[in-house]
Coordinates of C-alpha atoms in Angstrom, one line a residue:
X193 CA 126.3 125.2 104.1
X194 CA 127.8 123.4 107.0
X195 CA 125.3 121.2 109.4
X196 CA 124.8 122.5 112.7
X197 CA 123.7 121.3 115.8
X198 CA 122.4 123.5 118.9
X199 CA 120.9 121.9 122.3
X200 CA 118.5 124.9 123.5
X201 CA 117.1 125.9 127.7
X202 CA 114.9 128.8 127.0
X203 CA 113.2 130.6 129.9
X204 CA 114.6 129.2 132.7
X205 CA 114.2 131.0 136.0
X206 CA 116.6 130.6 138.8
X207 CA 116.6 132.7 142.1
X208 CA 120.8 134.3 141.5
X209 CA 122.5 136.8 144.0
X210 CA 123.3 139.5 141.9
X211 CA 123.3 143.3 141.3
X212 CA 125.5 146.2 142.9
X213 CA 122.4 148.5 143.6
X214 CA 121.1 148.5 147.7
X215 CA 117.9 147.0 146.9
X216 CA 119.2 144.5 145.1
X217 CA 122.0 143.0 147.3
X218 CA 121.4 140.4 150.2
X219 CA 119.2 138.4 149.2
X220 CA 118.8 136.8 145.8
X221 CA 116.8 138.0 142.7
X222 CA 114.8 136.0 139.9
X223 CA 116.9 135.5 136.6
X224 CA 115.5 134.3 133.7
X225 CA 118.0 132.4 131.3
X226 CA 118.2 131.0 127.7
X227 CA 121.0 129.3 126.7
X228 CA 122.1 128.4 123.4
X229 CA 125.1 126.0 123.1
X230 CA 126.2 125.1 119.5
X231 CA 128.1 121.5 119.3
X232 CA 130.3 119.6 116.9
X233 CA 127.6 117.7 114.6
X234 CA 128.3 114.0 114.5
X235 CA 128.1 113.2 110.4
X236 CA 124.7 111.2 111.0
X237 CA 122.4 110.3 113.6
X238 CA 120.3 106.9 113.4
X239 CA 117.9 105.8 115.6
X240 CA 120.8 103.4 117.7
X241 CA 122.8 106.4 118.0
X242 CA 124.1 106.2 121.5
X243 CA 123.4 108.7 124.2
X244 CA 126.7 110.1 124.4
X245 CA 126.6 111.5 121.0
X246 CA 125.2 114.2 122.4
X247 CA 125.0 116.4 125.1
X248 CA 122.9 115.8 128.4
X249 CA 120.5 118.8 128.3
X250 CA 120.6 118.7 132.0
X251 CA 123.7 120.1 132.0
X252 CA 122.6 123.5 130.8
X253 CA 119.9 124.0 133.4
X254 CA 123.0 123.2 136.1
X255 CA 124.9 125.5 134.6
X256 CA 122.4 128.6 135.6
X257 CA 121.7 126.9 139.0
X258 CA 124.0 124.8 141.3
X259 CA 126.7 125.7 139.2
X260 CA 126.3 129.5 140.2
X261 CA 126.6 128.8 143.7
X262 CA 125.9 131.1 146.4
X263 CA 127.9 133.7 146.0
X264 CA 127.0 137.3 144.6
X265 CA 127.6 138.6 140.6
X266 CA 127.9 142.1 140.9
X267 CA 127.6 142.0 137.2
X268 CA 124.7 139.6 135.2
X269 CA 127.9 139.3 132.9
X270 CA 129.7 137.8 135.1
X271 CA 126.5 135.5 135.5
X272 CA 126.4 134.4 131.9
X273 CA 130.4 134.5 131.9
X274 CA 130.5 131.6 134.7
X275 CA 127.7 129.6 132.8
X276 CA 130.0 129.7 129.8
X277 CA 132.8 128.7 131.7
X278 CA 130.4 125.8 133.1
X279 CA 130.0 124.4 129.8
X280 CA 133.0 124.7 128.1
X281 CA 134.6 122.8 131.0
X282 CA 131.8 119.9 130.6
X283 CA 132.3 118.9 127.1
X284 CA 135.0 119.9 124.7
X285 CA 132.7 119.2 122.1
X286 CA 131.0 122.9 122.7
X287 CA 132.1 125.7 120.0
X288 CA 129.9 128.4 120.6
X289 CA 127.8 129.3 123.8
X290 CA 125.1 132.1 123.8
X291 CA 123.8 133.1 127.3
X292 CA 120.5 135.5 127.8
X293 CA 119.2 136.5 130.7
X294 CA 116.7 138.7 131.7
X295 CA 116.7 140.3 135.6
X296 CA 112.7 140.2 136.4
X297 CA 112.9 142.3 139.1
X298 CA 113.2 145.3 137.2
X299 CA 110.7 144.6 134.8
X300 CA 107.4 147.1 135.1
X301 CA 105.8 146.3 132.5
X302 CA 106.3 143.1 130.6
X303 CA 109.9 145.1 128.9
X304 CA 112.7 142.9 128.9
X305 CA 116.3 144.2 130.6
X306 CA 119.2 142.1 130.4
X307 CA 122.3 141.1 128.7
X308 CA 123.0 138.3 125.9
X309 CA 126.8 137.1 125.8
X310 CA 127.9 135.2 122.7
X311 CA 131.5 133.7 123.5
X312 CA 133.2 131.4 121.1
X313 CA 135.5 128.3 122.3
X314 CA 139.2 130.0 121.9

């Protein structure tokens, strides 16, 4: 079996502009992502292993904030599609990106609605 590595944001909420419904246009609505982004495994990591041998965690939790911008999804897909397009664009180093997120607002009682969007590097 092949070594893997995967940097991990899990239940990150961010306020998104998003949904087609009347209720749910105008003003923005609380997301909640988790993002899962596998990356090229150096062969070995020691404890002087630079910084750059990986990638800046940081960059994840921009790519389901500032990088959204203000303008409205009418689709969470095209939420999770943009944060793909975020990362891929960062770091060639990315092969696979999975992108959850859950739209609180319609939650009534602690159920979970939402999308998950696996895209591979092509």
């Amino acid at each position: 079996m092949a070594d893997s590595l995967h940097l991990e944001l899990v239940d990150f909420v961010h306020m998104v502009h998003t949904g087609i419904y009347s209720e749910e246009t105008g003003q923005p609505q609380p997301l909640r992502f988790t993002v899962r982004v596998k990356l090229k495994v150096e062969r070995h990591y020691d404890a002087d292993t630079p910084l750059d041998a990986s990638k800046n965690y940081m960059d994840l939790k921009f790519a389901c904030s500032e990088a959204l911008g203000d303008r409205h999804y009418k689709l969470i897909e095209a939420v999770a599609d943009h944060v793909c397009e975020t990362l891929f664009l960062q770091d060639e180093r990315v092969e696979e990106i999975s992108v959850k997120i859950v739209k609180l607002a319609l939650s009534e009682a602690d159920e979970e609605i939402g999308i998950t969007l696996v895209r591979e590097r092509k």
